[in-house]
PDB file of C-alpha atoms in Angstrom:
ATOM      1  CA  ARG A  25      78.576 102.922 101.050  1.00 45.00           C
ATOM      2  CA  GLY A  26      78.783 102.764 104.791  1.00 46.00           C
ATOM      3  CA  SER A  27      76.588 104.540 107.240  1.00 48.00           C
ATOM      4  CA  LEU A  28      76.057 107.824 105.443  1.00 49.00           C
ATOM      5  CA  VAL A  29      72.689 109.475 105.812  1.00 55.00           C
ATOM      6  CA  LEU A  30      71.168 112.070 103.551  1.00 52.00           C
ATOM      7  CA  PRO A  31      72.942 115.401 104.001  1.00 53.00           C
ATOM      8  CA  ASN A  32      70.947 118.025 105.861  1.00 60.00           C
ATOM      9  CA  GLY A  33      73.504 120.468 107.242  1.00 62.00           C
ATOM     10  CA  LYS A  34      75.965 123.020 105.974  1.00 63.00           C
ATOM     11  CA  GLY A  35      78.853 121.364 104.135  1.00 65.00           C
ATOM     12  CA  GLU A  36      77.456 117.839 104.374  1.00 76.00           C
ATOM     13  CA  MET A  37      76.737 117.611 100.631  1.00 79.00           C
ATOM     14  CA  GLY A  38      80.408 118.354  99.912  1.00 82.00           C
ATOM     15  CA  GLU A  39      81.462 115.688 102.415  1.00 83.00           C
ATOM     16  CA  LEU A  40      79.144 113.177 100.760  1.00 84.00           C
ATOM     17  CA  ILE A  41      80.606 113.943  97.335  1.00 87.00           C
ATOM     18  CA  ALA A  42      84.171 113.677  98.701  1.00 88.00           C
ATOM     19  CA  CYS A  43      83.345 110.296 100.293  1.00 88.00           C
ATOM     20  CA  MET A  44      81.914 109.089  96.995  1.00 90.00           C
ATOM     21  CA  ALA A  45      84.986 110.268  95.047  1.00 91.00           C
ATOM     22  CA  LEU A  46      87.406 108.660  97.530  1.00 91.00           C
ATOM     23  CA  GLY A  47      85.375 105.433  97.631  1.00 90.00           C
ATOM     24  CA  ARG A  48      85.260 105.269  93.846  1.00 90.00           C
ATOM     25  CA  ALA A  49      89.015 105.869  93.633  1.00 92.00           C
ATOM     26  CA  PHE A  50      89.613 102.983  96.073  1.00 91.00           C
ATOM     27  CA  ASP A  51      87.275 100.699  94.088  1.00 88.00           C
ATOM     28  CA  LYS A  52      88.909 101.606  90.775  1.00 88.00           C
ATOM     29  CA  ALA A  53      92.375 101.021  92.245  1.00 89.00           C
ATOM     30  CA  SER A  54      91.169  97.637  93.545  1.00 86.00           C
ATOM     31  CA  TYR A  55      89.825  96.748  90.121  1.00 82.00           C
ATOM     32  CA  TYR A  56      93.083  97.876  88.530  1.00 82.00           C
ATOM     33  CA  GLN A  57      95.063  95.662  90.940  1.00 79.00           C
ATOM     34  CA  ALA A  58      92.828  92.687  90.114  1.00 75.00           C
ATOM     35  CA  HIS A  59      93.283  93.153  86.361  1.00 71.00           C
ATOM     36  CA  LYS A  60      96.712  94.804  86.139  1.00 68.00           C
ATOM     37  CA  THR A  61      97.860  92.829  83.099  1.00 52.00           C
ATOM     38  CA  VAL A  62      94.653  93.603  81.201  1.00 48.00           C
ATOM     39  CA  PHE A  63      95.133  97.358  81.519  1.00 47.00           C
ATOM     40  CA  ARG A  64      98.477  97.165  79.719  1.00 46.00           C
ATOM     41  CA  VAL A  65      96.657  96.266  76.493  1.00 44.00           C
ATOM     42  CA  PRO A  66      94.232  99.122  75.688  1.00 47.00           C
ATOM     43  CA  GLU A  67      92.251  97.092  73.114  1.00 47.00           C
ATOM     44  CA  THR A  68      91.337  94.429  75.662  1.00 52.00           C
ATOM     45  CA  THR A  69      88.141  94.659  77.639  1.00 56.00           C
ATOM     46  CA  PRO A  70      88.657  93.718  81.296  1.00 56.00           C
ATOM     47  CA  PRO A  71      87.318  90.253  82.078  1.00 57.00           C
ATOM     48  CA  PRO A  72      84.329  89.814  84.371  1.00 61.00           C
ATOM     49  CA  LEU A  73      85.161  89.697  88.048  1.00 60.00           C
ATOM     50  CA  SER A  74      86.007  86.244  89.298  1.00 65.00           C
ATOM     51  CA  ARG A  75      85.850  84.901  92.813  1.00 67.00           C
ATOM     52  CA  GLU A  76      89.641  85.237  93.023  1.00 64.00           C
ATOM     53  CA  SER A  77      89.735  88.816  91.751  1.00 60.00           C
ATOM     54  CA  MET A  78      87.003  89.866  94.205  1.00 65.00           C
ATOM     55  CA  LYS A  79      89.420  89.252  97.085  1.00 69.00           C
ATOM     56  CA  VAL A  80      91.372  92.370  96.126  1.00 67.00           C
ATOM     57  CA  TYR A  81      88.425  94.566  97.171  1.00 71.00           C
ATOM     58  CA  THR A  82      89.027  93.591 100.785  1.00 75.00           C
ATOM     59  CA  LYS A  83      92.800  94.003 100.800  1.00 81.00           C
ATOM     60  CA  PRO A  84      94.965  97.023 101.540  1.00 86.00           C
ATOM     61  CA  LEU A  85      96.124  98.928  98.472  1.00 87.00           C
ATOM     62  CA  PRO A  86      99.070 101.203  97.837  1.00 89.00           C
ATOM     63  CA  LEU A  87      98.126 104.802  98.580  1.00 91.00           C
ATOM     64  CA  VAL A  88      99.748 105.795  95.278  1.00 90.00           C
ATOM     65  CA  ASP A  89      97.272 103.658  93.303  1.00 91.00           C
ATOM     66  CA  VAL A  90      94.292 105.270  95.039  1.00 92.00           C
ATOM     67  CA  LEU A  91      95.710 108.756  94.417  1.00 92.00           C
ATOM     68  CA  LEU A  92      96.274 107.914  90.750  1.00 91.00           C
ATOM     69  CA  GLU A  93      92.635 106.901  90.399  1.00 91.00           C
ATOM     70  CA  LEU A  94      91.514 110.012  92.266  1.00 90.00           C
ATOM     71  CA  TYR A  95      93.505 112.377  90.041  1.00 89.00           C
ATOM     72  CA  GLY A  96      93.364 110.326  86.837  1.00 87.00           C
ATOM     73  CA  ARG A  97      95.688 107.525  85.765  1.00 85.00           C
ATOM     74  CA  THR A  98      97.660 109.655  83.313  1.00 88.00           C
ATOM     75  CA  PRO A  99     101.408 110.027  82.747  1.00 90.00           C
ATOM     76  CA  ALA A 100     101.216 113.626  84.033  1.00 91.00           C
ATOM     77  CA  ALA A 101      99.492 112.521  87.264  1.00 88.00           C
ATOM     78  CA  GLN A 102     102.006 109.682  87.694  1.00 88.00           C
ATOM     79  CA  GLU A 103     104.934 112.070  87.244  1.00 91.00           C
ATOM     80  CA  LYS A 104     103.475 114.614  89.673  1.00 91.00           C
ATOM     81  CA  LEU A 105     102.853 111.928  92.329  1.00 89.00           C
ATOM     82  CA  ASN A 106     106.355 110.506  91.851  1.00 87.00           C
ATOM     83  CA  LYS A 107     107.881 113.957  92.437  1.00 90.00           C
ATOM     84  CA  LEU A 108     105.616 114.668  95.393  1.00 88.00           C
ATOM     85  CA  LEU A 109     106.212 111.328  97.139  1.00 87.00           C
ATOM     86  CA  GLN A 110     109.833 110.718  96.106  1.00 85.00           C
ATOM     87  CA  GLY A 111     111.801 109.418  99.079  1.00 80.00           C
ATOM     88  CA  SER A 112     108.746 109.607 101.325  1.00 81.00           C
ATOM     89  CA  ALA A 113     107.393 106.701 103.361  1.00 79.00           C
ATOM     90  CA  LEU A 114     103.976 107.675 101.950  1.00 85.00           C
ATOM     91  CA  SER A 115     105.082 106.260  98.598  1.00 85.00           C
ATOM     92  CA  ARG A 116     104.937 102.845 100.310  1.00 83.00           C
ATOM     93  CA  GLY A 117     101.821 103.492 102.387  1.00 87.00           C
ATOM     94  CA  LEU A 118      98.779 101.215 102.340  1.00 88.00           C
ATOM     95  CA  VAL A 119      95.139 102.219 102.667  1.00 91.00           C
ATOM     96  CA  MET A 120      91.986 100.157 102.978  1.00 89.00           C
ATOM     97  CA  PHE A 121      88.571 101.756 103.195  1.00 89.00           C
ATOM     98  CA  SER A 122      85.407 100.253 101.815  1.00 85.00           C
ATOM     99  CA  HIS A 123      83.137 102.441 103.916  1.00 88.00           C
ATOM    100  CA  PHE A 124      83.026 105.545 106.078  1.00 89.00           C
ATOM    101  CA  VAL A 125      82.085 105.731 109.738  1.00 89.00           C
ATOM    102  CA  LYS A 126      80.501 108.941 111.071  1.00 87.00           C
ATOM    103  CA  LEU A 127      81.947 109.836 114.456  1.00 84.00           C
ATOM    104  CA  GLN A 128      80.077 111.695 117.151  1.00 83.00           C
ATOM    105  CA  GLU A 129      83.234 112.207 119.244  1.00 83.00           C
ATOM    106  CA  PRO A 130      86.821 112.556 117.980  1.00 80.00           C
ATOM    107  CA  LEU A 131      89.102 109.552 118.412  1.00 84.00           C
ATOM    108  CA  THR A 132      91.966 110.108 120.825  1.00 83.00           C
ATOM    109  CA  ASP A 133      93.849 106.811 120.706  1.00 87.00           C
ATOM    110  CA  ILE A 134      95.947 105.713 117.728  1.00 87.00           C
ATOM    111  CA  LEU A 135      94.851 102.097 118.334  1.00 88.00           C
ATOM    112  CA  GLN A 136      91.281 103.165 117.569  1.00 90.00           C
ATOM    113  CA  TYR A 137      92.429 104.361 114.135  1.00 89.00           C
ATOM    114  CA  LYS A 138      94.351 101.108 113.622  1.00 89.00           C
ATOM    115  CA  THR A 139      91.162  99.205 114.420  1.00 89.00           C
ATOM    116  CA  LEU A 140      89.271 101.232 111.822  1.00 89.00           C
ATOM    117  CA  LEU A 141      91.989 100.557 109.244  1.00 88.00           C
ATOM    118  CA  LYS A 142      91.828  96.846 110.028  1.00 87.00           C
ATOM    119  CA  ARG A 143      88.091  96.771 109.375  1.00 87.00           C
ATOM    120  CA  GLY A 144      88.401  98.845 106.208  1.00 88.00           C
ATOM    121  CA  ALA A 145      86.797 102.035 107.468  1.00 90.00           C
ATOM    122  CA  ALA A 146      87.618 105.673 106.935  1.00 90.00           C
ATOM    123  CA  VAL A 147      86.278 108.379 109.253  1.00 90.00           C
ATOM    124  CA  LEU A 148      83.706 111.024 108.524  1.00 88.00           C
ATOM    125  CA  CYS A 149      84.325 113.523 111.324  1.00 86.00           C
ATOM    126  CA  SER A 150      81.577 114.799 113.589  1.00 81.00           C
ATOM    127  CA  ASN A 151      79.886 118.087 112.745  1.00 77.00           C
ATOM    128  CA  GLY A 152      81.860 121.046 113.980  1.00 75.00           C
ATOM    129  CA  THR A 153      85.287 119.406 113.777  1.00 78.00           C
ATOM    130  CA  VAL A 154      87.767 122.117 112.816  1.00 80.00           C
ATOM    131  CA  ALA A 155      90.040 121.824 109.742  1.00 80.00           C
ATOM    132  CA  LYS A 156      89.165 118.226 108.808  1.00 84.00           C
ATOM    133  CA  ASP A 157      86.093 116.438 107.531  1.00 87.00           C
ATOM    134  CA  ILE A 158      87.415 113.019 106.505  1.00 89.00           C
ATOM    135  CA  ILE A 159      90.265 110.973 107.977  1.00 90.00           C
ATOM    136  CA  ILE A 160      91.779 108.009 106.143  1.00 91.00           C
ATOM    137  CA  PRO A 161      94.254 105.858 108.093  1.00 90.00           C
ATOM    138  CA  ILE A 162      97.482 104.992 106.238  1.00 91.00           C
ATOM    139  CA  ALA A 163      99.765 102.109 107.259  1.00 88.00           C
ATOM    140  CA  LEU A 164     103.469 102.801 106.706  1.00 85.00           C
ATOM    141  CA  PRO A 165     106.247 100.208 106.776  1.00 78.00           C
ATOM    142  CA  ILE A 166     108.508 100.176 109.812  1.00 76.00           C
ATOM    143  CA  ASP A 167     112.167 101.086 109.231  1.00 61.00           C
ATOM    144  CA  GLY A 168     111.398 102.752 105.882  1.00 46.00           C
ATOM    145  CA  GLU A 169     112.838  99.873 103.863  1.00 50.00           C
ATOM    146  CA  GLU A 170     113.720 100.613 100.244  1.00 53.00           C
ATOM    147  CA  GLY A 171     112.694  98.575  97.243  1.00 48.00           C
ATOM    148  CA  ASP A 172     109.678  96.323  97.006  1.00 49.00           C
ATOM    149  CA  TRP A 173     108.914  96.154 100.725  1.00 45.00           C
ATOM    150  CA  THR A 174     105.504  94.580 100.098  1.00 48.00           C
ATOM    151  CA  THR A 175     107.131  91.243  99.293  1.00 47.00           C
ATOM    152  CA  ARG A 176     109.962  91.456 101.848  1.00 46.00           C
ATOM    153  CA  ARG A 177     108.145  92.727 104.927  1.00 54.00           C
ATOM    154  CA  PRO A 178     104.389  92.895 104.539  1.00 60.00           C
ATOM    155  CA  ILE A 179     102.288  95.012 106.839  1.00 71.00           C
ATOM    156  CA  ASP A 180      99.939  92.898 108.913  1.00 76.00           C
ATOM    157  CA  LEU A 181      96.919  95.040 109.763  1.00 77.00           C
ATOM    158  CA  TRP A 182      95.972  92.531 112.461  1.00 77.00           C
ATOM    159  CA  ASP A 183      99.267  93.151 114.238  1.00 80.00           C
ATOM    160  CA  PRO A 184      99.250  96.828 115.280  1.00 77.00           C
ATOM    161  CA  ASP A 185     102.984  96.688 116.036  1.00 79.00           C
ATOM    162  CA  SER A 186     103.896  95.699 112.471  1.00 78.00           C
ATOM    163  CA  TYR A 187     103.411  99.191 111.000  1.00 82.00           C
ATOM    164  CA  VAL A 188     103.397 102.884 111.756  1.00 84.00           C
ATOM    165  CA  LEU A 189     100.133 104.734 111.302  1.00 87.00           C
ATOM    166  CA  THR A 190      99.670 108.174 109.843  1.00 87.00           C
ATOM    167  CA  LEU A 191      96.416 109.907 108.987  1.00 88.00           C
ATOM    168  CA  TRP A 192      95.312 111.486 105.714  1.00 86.00           C
ATOM    169  CA  GLU A 193      93.076 114.347 106.796  1.00 86.00           C
ATOM    170  CA  VAL A 194      90.791 115.838 104.140  1.00 86.00           C
ATOM    171  CA  GLN A 195      89.048 119.170 104.445  1.00 85.00           C
ATOM    172  CA  VAL A 196      86.099 119.696 102.120  1.00 82.00           C
ATOM    173  CA  LYS A 197      85.529 123.256 100.928  1.00 73.00           C
TER     174      LYS A 197
END
């Protein structure tokens, strides 16, 4: 996954494990999106991936779906996330990261983060960065529209003015 090298410094093993957990959560959420109807019937085995369903692995996903996969797709996790994100723009945020990019210098321009989001990359911060190890860009809808905004006003990652960007900063301990 991405440009990770074998860990050799203090804390790098934890960062590697966090990247793997986040990447797996994104992949599982993608798979869930591709086979949503199948998961409603527990006895059914998900079908093999088709050419059509593979497209979902390169599309933005709701942040909530990735968090559910990260913490476990259980009713308790769903309820906790609903309470935590209730009324928040984050409940409608989109993420897309299929790999991690290790930075040597911190990014200073928000357009640089939008470019990373567009190409499906999350950031593994340079060694020595204080209080954050991983940064995942999140696209938020403009105007905070209620309801199913994904069908009314989709975010276009190729148009940086079509969404507001916030950053999910992860510190590995």
